[in-house]
Coordinates of C-alpha atoms in Angstrom, one line a residue:
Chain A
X243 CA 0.0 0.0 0.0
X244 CA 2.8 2.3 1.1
X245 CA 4.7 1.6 -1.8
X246 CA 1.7 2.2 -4.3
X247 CA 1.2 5.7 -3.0
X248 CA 5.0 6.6 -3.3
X249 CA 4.5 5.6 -6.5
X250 CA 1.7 7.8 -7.2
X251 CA 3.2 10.5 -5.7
X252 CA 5.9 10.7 -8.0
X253 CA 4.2 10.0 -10.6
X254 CA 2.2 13.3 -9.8
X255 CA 5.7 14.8 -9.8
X256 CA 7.1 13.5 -12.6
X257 CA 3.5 14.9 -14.4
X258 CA 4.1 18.2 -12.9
X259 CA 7.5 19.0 -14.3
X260 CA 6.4 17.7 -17.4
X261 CA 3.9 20.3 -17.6
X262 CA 6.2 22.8 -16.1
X263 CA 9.0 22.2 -18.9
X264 CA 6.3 22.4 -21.4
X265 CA 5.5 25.7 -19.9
X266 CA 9.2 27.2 -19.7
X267 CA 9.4 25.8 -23.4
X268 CA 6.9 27.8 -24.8
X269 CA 7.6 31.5 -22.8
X270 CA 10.8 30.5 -24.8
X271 CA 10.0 31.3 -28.5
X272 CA 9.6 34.9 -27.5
X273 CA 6.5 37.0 -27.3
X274 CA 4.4 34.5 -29.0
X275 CA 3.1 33.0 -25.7
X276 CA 2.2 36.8 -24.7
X277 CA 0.2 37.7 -27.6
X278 CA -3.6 37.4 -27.1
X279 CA -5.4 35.7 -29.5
X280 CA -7.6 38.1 -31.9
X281 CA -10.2 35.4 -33.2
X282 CA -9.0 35.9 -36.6
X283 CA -8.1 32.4 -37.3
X284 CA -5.4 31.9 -39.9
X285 CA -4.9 28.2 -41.4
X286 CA -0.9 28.0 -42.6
X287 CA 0.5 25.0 -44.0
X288 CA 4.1 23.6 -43.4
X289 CA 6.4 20.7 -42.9
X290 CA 6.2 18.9 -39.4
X291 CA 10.0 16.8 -40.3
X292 CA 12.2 19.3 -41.1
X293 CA 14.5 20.5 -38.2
X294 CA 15.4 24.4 -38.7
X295 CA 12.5 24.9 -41.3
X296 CA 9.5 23.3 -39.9
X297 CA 9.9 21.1 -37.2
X298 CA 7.3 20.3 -34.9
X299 CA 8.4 19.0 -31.3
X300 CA 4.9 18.3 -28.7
X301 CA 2.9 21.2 -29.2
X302 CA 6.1 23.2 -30.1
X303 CA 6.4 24.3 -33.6
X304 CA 9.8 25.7 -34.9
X305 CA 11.9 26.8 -37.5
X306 CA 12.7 29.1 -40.3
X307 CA 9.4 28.8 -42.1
X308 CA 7.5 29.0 -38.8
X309 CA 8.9 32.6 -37.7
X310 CA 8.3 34.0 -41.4
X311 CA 4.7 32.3 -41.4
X312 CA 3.8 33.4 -38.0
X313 CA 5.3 37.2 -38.8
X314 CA 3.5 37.1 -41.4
X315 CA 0.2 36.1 -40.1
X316 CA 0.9 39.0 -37.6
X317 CA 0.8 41.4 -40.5
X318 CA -2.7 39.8 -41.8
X319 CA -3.9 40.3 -38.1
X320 CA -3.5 36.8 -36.8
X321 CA -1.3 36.6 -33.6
X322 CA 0.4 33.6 -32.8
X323 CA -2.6 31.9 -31.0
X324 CA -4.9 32.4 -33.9
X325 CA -2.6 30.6 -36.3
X326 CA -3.3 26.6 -36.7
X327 CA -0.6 24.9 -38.2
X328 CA -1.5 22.1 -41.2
X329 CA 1.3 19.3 -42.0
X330 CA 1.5 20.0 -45.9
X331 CA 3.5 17.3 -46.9
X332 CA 5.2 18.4 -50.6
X333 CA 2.4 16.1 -52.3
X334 CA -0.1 17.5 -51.3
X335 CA 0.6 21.2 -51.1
X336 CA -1.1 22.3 -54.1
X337 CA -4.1 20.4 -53.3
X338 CA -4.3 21.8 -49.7
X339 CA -4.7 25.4 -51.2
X340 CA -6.8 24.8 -54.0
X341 CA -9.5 22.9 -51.9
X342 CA -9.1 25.8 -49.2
X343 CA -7.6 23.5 -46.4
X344 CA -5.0 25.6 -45.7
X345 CA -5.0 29.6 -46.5
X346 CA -0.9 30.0 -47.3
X347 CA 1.6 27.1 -47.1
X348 CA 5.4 28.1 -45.9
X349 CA 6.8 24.9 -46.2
X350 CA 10.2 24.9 -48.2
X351 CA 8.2 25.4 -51.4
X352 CA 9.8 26.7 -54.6
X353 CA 8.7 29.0 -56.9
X354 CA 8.6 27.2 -60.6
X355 CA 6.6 27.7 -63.7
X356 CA 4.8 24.1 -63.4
X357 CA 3.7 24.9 -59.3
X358 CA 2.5 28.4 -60.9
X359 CA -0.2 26.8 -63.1
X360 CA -1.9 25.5 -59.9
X361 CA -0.8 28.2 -57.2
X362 CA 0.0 31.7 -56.6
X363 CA 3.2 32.7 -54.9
X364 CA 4.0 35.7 -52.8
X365 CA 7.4 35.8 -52.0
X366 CA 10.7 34.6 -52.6
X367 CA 11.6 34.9 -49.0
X368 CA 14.7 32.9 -48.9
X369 CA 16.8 31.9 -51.7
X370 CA 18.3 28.6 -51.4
X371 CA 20.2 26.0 -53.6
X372 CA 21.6 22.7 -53.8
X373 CA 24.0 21.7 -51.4
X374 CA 26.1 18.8 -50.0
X375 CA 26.1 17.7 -46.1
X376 CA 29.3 15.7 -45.1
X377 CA 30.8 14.9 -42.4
X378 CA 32.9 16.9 -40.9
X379 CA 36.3 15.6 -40.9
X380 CA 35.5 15.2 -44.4
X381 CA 38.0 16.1 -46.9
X382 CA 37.7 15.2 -50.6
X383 CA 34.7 16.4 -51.3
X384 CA 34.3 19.5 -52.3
X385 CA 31.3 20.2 -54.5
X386 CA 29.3 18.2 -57.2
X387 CA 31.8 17.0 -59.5
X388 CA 34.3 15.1 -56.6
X389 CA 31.0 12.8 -55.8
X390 CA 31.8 10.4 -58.9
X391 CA 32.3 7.2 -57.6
X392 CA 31.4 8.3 -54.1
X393 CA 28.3 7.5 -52.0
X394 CA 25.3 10.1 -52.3
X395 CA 21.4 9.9 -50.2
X396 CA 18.9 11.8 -51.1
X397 CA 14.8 11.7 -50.9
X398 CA 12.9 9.6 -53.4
X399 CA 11.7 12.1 -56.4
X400 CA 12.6 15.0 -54.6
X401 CA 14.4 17.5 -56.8
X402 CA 18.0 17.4 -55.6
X403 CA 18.3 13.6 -55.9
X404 CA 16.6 14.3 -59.5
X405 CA 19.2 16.8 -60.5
X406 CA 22.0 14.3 -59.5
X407 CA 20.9 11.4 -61.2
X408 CA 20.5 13.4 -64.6
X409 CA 23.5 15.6 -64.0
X410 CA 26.0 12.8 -62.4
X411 CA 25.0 9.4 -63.5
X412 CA 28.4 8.2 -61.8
X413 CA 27.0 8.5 -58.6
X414 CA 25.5 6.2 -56.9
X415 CA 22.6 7.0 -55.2
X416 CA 20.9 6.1 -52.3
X417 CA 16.4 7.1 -51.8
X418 CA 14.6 7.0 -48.5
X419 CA 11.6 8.8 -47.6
X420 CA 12.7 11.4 -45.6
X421 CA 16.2 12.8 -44.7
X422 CA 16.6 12.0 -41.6
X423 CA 17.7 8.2 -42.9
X424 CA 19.7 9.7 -45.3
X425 CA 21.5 11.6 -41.9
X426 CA 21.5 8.2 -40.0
X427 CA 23.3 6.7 -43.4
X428 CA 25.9 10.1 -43.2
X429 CA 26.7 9.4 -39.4
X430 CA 26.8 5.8 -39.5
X431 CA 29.1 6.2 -42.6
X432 CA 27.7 3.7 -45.4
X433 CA 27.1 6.8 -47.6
X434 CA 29.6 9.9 -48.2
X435 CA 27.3 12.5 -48.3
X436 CA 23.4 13.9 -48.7
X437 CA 22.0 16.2 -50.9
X438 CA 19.2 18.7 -51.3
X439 CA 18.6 22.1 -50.2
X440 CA 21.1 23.9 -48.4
X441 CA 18.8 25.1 -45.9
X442 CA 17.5 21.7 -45.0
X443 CA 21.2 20.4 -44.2
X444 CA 21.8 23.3 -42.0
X445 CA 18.4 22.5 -40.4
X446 CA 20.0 19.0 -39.5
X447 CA 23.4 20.2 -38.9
X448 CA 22.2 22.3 -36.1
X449 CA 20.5 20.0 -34.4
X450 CA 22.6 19.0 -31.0
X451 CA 22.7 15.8 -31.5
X452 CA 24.8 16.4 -34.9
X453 CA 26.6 20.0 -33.9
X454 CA 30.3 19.8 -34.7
X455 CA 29.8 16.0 -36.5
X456 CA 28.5 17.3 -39.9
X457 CA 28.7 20.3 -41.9
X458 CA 27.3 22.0 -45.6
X459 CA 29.8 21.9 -47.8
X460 CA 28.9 25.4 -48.7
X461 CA 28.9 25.2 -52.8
X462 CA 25.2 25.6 -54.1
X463 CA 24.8 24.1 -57.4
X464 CA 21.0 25.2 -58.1
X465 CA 18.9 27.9 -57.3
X466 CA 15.5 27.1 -54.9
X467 CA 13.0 30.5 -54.5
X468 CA 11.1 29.9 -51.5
X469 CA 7.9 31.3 -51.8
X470 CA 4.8 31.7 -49.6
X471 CA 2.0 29.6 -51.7
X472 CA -1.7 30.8 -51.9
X473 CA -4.8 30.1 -53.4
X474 CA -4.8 31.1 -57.5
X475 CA -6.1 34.0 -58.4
X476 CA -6.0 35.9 -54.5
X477 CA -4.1 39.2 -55.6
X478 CA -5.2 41.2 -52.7
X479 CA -3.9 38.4 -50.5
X480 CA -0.6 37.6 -52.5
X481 CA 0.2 41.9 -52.1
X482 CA -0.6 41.5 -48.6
X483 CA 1.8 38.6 -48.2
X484 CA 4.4 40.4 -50.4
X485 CA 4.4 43.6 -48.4
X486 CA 4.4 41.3 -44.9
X487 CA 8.2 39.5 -46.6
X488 CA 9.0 43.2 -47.6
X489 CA 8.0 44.6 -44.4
X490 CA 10.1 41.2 -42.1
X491 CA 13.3 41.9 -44.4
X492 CA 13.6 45.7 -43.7
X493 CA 13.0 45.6 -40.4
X494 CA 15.7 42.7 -39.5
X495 CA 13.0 39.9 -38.6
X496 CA 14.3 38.6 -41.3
X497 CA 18.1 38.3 -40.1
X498 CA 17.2 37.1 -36.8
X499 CA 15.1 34.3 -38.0
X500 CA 18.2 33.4 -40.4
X501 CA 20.8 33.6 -37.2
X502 CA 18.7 31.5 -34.7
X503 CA 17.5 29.0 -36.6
X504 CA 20.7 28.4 -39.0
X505 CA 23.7 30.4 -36.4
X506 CA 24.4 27.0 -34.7
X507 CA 25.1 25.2 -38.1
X508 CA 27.7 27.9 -38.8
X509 CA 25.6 28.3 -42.1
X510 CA 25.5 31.8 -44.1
X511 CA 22.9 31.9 -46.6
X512 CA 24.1 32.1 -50.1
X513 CA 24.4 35.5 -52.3
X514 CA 21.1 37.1 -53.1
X515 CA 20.0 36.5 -49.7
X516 CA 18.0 38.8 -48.2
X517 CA 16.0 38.4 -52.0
X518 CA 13.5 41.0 -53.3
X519 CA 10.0 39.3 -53.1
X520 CA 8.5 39.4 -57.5
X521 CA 5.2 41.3 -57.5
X522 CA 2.4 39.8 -57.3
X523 CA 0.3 39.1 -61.0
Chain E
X1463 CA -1.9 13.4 -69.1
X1464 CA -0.4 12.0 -72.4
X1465 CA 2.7 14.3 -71.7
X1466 CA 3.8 13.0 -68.4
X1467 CA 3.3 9.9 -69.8
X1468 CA 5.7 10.8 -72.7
X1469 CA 8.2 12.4 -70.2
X1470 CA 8.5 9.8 -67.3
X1471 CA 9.1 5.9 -67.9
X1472 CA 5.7 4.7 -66.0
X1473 CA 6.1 1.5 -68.0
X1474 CA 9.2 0.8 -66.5
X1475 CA 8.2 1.6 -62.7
X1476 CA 5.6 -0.7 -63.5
X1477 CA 7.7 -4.0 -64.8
X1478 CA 9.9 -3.5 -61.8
X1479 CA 6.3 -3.3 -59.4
X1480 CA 6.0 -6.8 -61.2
X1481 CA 9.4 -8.0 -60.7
X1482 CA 8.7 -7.0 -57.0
X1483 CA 5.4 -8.9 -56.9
X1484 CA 6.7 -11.8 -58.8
X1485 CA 9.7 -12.4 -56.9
X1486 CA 8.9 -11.8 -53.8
X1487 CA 5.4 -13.9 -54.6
X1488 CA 7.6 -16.6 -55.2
X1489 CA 9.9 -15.9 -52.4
X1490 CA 7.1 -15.6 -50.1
X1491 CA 5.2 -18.8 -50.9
X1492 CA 8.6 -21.5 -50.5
X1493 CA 9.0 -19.8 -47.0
X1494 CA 5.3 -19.8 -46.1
X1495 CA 5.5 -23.1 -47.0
X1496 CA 8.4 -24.5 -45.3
X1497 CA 7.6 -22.5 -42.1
X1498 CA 3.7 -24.0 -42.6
X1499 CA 5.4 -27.5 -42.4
X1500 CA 7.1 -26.4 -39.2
X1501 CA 3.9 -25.0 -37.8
X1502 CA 2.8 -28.3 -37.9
X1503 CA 5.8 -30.5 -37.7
X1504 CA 5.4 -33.1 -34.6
X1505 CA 8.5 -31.6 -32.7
X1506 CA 8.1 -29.2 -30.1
X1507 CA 11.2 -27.1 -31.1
X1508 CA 10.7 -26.7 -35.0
X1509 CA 6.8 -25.7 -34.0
X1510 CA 8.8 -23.1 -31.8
X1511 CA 10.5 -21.9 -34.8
X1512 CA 7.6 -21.4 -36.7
X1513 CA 5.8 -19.9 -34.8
X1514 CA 8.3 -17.3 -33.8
X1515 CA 8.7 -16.6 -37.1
X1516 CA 4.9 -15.6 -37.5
X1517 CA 4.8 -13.7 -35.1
X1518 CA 7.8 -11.6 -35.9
X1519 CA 7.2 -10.9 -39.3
X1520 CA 3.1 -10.4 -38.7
X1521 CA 3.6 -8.0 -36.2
X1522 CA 6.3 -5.8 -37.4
X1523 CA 5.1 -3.0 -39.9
X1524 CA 5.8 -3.8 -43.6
X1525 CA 7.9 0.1 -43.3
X1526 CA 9.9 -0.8 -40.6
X1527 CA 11.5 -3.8 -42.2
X1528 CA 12.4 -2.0 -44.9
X1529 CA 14.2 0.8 -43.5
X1530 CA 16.0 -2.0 -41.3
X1531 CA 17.2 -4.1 -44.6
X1532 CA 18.9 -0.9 -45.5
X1533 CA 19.8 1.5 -42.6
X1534 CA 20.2 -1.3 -40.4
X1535 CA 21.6 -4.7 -42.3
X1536 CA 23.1 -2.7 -45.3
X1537 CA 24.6 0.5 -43.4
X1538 CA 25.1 -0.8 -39.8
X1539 CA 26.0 -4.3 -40.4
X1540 CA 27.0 -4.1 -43.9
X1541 CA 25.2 -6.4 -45.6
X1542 CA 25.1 -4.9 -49.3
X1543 CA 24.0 -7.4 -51.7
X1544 CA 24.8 -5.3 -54.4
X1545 CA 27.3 -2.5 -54.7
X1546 CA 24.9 -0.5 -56.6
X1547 CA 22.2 1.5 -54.5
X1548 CA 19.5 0.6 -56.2
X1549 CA 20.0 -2.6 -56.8
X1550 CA 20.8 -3.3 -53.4
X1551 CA 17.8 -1.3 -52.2
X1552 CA 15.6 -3.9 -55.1
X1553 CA 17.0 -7.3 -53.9
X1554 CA 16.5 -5.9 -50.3
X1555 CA 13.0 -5.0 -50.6
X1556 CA 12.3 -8.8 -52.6
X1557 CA 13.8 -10.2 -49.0
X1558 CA 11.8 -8.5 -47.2
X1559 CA 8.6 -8.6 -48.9
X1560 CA 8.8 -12.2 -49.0
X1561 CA 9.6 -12.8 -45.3
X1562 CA 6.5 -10.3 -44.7
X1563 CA 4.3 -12.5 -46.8
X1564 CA 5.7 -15.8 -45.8
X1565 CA 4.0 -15.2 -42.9
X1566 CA 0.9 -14.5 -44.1
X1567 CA 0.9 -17.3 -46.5
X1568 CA 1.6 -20.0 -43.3
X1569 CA -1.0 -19.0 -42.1
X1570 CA -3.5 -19.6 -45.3
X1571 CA -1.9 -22.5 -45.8
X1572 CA -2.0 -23.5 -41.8
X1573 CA -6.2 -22.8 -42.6
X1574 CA -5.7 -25.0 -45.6
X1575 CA -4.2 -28.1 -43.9
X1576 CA -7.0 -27.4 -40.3
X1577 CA -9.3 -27.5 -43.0
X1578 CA -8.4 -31.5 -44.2
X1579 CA -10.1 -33.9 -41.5
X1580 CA -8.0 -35.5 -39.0
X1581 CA -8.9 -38.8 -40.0
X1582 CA -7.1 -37.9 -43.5
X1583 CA -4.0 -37.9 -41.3
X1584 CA -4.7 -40.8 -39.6
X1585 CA -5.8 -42.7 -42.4
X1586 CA -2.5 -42.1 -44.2
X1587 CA 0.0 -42.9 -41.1
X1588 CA -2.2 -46.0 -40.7
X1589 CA -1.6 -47.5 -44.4
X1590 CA 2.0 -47.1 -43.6
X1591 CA 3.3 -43.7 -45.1
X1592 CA 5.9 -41.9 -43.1
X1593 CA 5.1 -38.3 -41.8
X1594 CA 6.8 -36.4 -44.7
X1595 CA 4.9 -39.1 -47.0
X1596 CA 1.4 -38.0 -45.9
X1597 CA 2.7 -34.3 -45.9
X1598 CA 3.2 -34.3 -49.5
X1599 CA 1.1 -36.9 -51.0
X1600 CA -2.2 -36.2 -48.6
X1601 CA -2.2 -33.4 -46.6
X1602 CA -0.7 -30.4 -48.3
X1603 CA -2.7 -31.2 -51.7
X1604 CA -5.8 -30.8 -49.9
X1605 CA -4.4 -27.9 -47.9
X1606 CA -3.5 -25.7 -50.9
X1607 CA -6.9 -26.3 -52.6
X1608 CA -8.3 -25.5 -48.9
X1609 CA -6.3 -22.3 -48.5
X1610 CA -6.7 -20.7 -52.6
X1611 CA -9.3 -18.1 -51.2
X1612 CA -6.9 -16.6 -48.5
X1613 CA -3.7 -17.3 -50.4
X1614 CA -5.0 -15.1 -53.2
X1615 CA -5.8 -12.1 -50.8
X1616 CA -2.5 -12.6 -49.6
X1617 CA -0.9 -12.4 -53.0
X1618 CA -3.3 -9.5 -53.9
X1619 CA -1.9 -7.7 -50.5
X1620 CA 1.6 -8.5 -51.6
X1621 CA 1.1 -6.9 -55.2
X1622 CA 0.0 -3.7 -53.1
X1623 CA 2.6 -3.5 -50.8
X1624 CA 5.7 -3.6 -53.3
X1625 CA 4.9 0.3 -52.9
X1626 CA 6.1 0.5 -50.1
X1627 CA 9.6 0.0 -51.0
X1628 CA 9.6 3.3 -52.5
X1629 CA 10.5 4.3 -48.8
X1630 CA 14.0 2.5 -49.6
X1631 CA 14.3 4.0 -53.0
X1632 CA 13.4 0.9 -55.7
X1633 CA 12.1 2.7 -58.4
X1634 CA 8.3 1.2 -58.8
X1635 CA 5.5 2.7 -59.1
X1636 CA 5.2 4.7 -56.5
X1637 CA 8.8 6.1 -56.5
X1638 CA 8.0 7.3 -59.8
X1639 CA 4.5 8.7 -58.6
X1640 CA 6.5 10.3 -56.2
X1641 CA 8.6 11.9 -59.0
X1642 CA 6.2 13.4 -61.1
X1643 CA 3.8 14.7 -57.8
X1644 CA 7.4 16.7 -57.2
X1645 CA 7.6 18.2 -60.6
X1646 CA 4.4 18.6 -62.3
X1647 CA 1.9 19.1 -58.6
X1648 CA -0.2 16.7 -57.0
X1649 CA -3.2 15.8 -58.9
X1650 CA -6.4 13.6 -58.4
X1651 CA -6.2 11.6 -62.2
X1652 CA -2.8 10.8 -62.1
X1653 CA -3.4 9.1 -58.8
X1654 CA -6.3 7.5 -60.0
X1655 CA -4.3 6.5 -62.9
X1656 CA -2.0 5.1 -60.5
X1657 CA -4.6 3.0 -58.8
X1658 CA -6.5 1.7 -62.1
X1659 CA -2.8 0.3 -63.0
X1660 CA -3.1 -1.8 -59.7
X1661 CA -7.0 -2.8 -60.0
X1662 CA -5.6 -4.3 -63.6
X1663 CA -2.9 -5.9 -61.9
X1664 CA -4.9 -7.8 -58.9
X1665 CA -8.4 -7.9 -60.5
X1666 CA -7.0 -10.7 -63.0
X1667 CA -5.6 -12.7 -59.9
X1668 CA -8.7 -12.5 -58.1
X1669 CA -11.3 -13.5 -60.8
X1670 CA -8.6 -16.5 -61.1
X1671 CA -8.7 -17.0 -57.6
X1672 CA -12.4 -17.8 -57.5
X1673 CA -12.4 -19.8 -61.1
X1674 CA -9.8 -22.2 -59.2
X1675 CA -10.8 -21.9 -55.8
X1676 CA -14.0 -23.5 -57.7
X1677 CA -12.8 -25.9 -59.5
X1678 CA -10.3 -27.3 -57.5
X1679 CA -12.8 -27.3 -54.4
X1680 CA -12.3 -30.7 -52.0
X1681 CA -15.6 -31.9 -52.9
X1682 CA -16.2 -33.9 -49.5

């Protein structure tokens, strides 16, 4: 009996601090947990995976994309209690818009001609490009062209491991689902290096767990315009959107963003960064 | 539609989705088989062995296995079977699916032989033939005319789940769905397209299902 209650007791205990930490975690991220809500309820879109971007820990959501959706939001009228966040997973981001499930999606998505026929985009935000994650005692490889004959992961149809295969056949290439394999592979060292946006790798090389093990090797060999995707056709929304990027650039938002979520990965973004957001059609 | 066609080699996603199913279909039903046998061997330790067996490749996801053949045996342990990625990734993903299945297909066949009266059994061991003798010459003929039904379903399940070795990077069909989704936007009739190309590949294996499921009936 006296045993069981002990046992509930810290169990109470143990539930407490959890809720504490959770607590402490959110006064973290800033004046978010301040901020009232307005009732003007906001729908954004955005990955739930991708550490530095979009990453979402418990109830915690973080990253890159996160701090220029929920400034943005702010500039719509939406504080950061208003704003529900909406795994888009890249398959089904233009769907999400066009059947209204979402109302913007900030979620590593680049601006191309094909995505243009389905969506709008506000933006680009962030310019990023094609990059290579090594180790970091690595040595010998230095951009694209010393990865003949070497070991390369990527995700399965995503752009990057596309541009590889077509561009270096002598590669050989490794596909999984989602990066994070392709960082298990990296650190576990059956492949040489992974590939995809430069942004991405910095979001994984900043994580602790990998800080001072891996680094980007800093030579971008495409060009990626992150845009912020909306519904076809909103022009009134897209200016909105465009002046909100205009508006988080000038006033060093921007910057700051940049510095905490990619500082730790010692990664600087690449020229033509901060970029001049295209007006809106 | 005709233009993604022309630019991305669906044809060839789909032979290898059929190399997948094939191979590992036949992978899948010498296992199930043997580990059946087990299953009902009369020794204590080889029924141990089969039944583990079940229950460890039932009850793991079809996803995790997978990602263990290659991050795990391949990376960790360094089992490559090929030096080549994607090969390596394909003969992976024919291991694996076939294990997964094999355990399914024990089971339809275990069905199969519960389903061929005991005095079958006895009747044979009485006239004389040895335990692997009424195995083959009695029991499992019954049992695999017993078990068509559910072996098909678990065929049909198998042809399904080559997709998901697109999480290890074999080029199928999904990997390539995967591919176009990235570049030309999600859409509802190429996925639809995507799923006609697997009613045309199980519906022919079910309608033959039933026609020998039928015919080769244990008329008792």
């Amino acid at each position: 009996m006296n045993a069981r209650r002990m046992g509930a007791a810290g169990a109470a205990v143990l539930i407490a601090l959890g809720l504490a930490a959770c607590g402490s975690s959110s006064d973290g991220s800033g004046d978010a947990a301040a901020e009232k809500a307005t009732g003007k309820k906001i729908k954004i879109g955005t990955k739930f995976d991708q550490p530095g971007l979009g990453l979402k820990k418990g109830t915690e959501m973080s990253g890159f994309d996160i701090d220029v959706a929920t400034y943005v939001a702010k500039e719509l009228g939406s504080n950061a209690p208003d704003i529900e966040w909406v795994q888009a997973v890249s398959a089904q981001r233009e769907t999400l818009l066009s059947s209204g499930q979402v109302d913007m999606i900030v979620a590593t998505y680049s601006i191309t001609d094909k995505r243009k026929e389905q969506v709008a985009f506000a933006g680009p935000y962030f310019i990023a490009g094609q990059d290579l994650l090594v180790r970091a005692d690595e040595k010998d490889i230095t951009g694209p062209e010393s990865m003949v004959g070497k070991k390369l992961c990527s995700v399965k149809g995503s752009t990057p491991a596309q541009k590889v295969a077509d561009k270096y056949p002598g590669v050989n290439l490794q596909e999984f689902a989602t990066y994070s394999e392709c960082v298990a592979g990296l650190v576990s060292k059956a492949v040489d290096a992974v590939t995809t946006d430069d942004t991405i790798l910095a979001g994984f090389a900043a994580q602790d767990q990998f800080k001072g093990k891996l680094k980007v090797v800093g030579k971008t060999f495409s060009e990626e315009n992150y845009g912020i995707g909306l519904k076809k056709g909103d022009t009134e929304m897209c200016q909105k959107v465009t002046d909100a990027i205009n508006k988080m650039i000038k006033d060093g938002a921007w910057q700051k963003a940049v510095d905490k979520n990619f500082g730790p990965a010692n990664y600087k973004p690449s020229t033509g960064n901060p970029p001049t957001p295209a007006a809106c059609s | 539609m005709g233009e993604i066609f022309a630019n991305y080699d669906i044809v060839g996603a789909v032979w290898k989705t059929i190399q997948l199913a094939v191979l590992s279909a036949i992978g899948a039903t010498v296992i199930g088989t043997i580990v059946a046998v087990l299953r009902v061997s009369p020794v204590p330790v080889l029924r141990g062995i089969g039944t583990t067996f079940v229950n460890t490749f039932r009850n793991t996801p079809l996803t995790v296995l997978m990602i263990m053949s290659v991050l795990g045996f391949s990376f960790l342990l360094g089992l490559q079977i090929r030096e080549d990625f994607a090969d390596n990734a394909f003969w992976w993903a024919v291991i694996m699916l076939s294990l997964y299945h094999a355990a399914f297909v024990c089971e339809a066949l275990r069905s199969g032989i519960n389903t061929v009266p005991a005095g079958q059994a006895e009747a044979a061991r009485s006239i004389g033939l040895t335990f692997k003798q009424s195995l083959l010459e009695v029991i499992l003929p019954q049992s695999f005319r017993g078990a068509i039904a559910p072996l098909v379903s678990t065929y049909i399940a198998l042809i399904k789940n080559t997709t998901v070795a697109a999480v290890i990077g074999v080029a199928e069909s999904a990997g390539i769905l995967a591919t176009i989704t990235e570049n030309e936007g999600g859409s509802l009739p190429l996925f639809l397209v995507f799923a006609l190309i697997f009613v045309v590949l199980t519906l022919p294996l079910g309608v033959l299902g039933t026609n020998l499921s039928r015919k080769l009936a244990v008329k008792r």
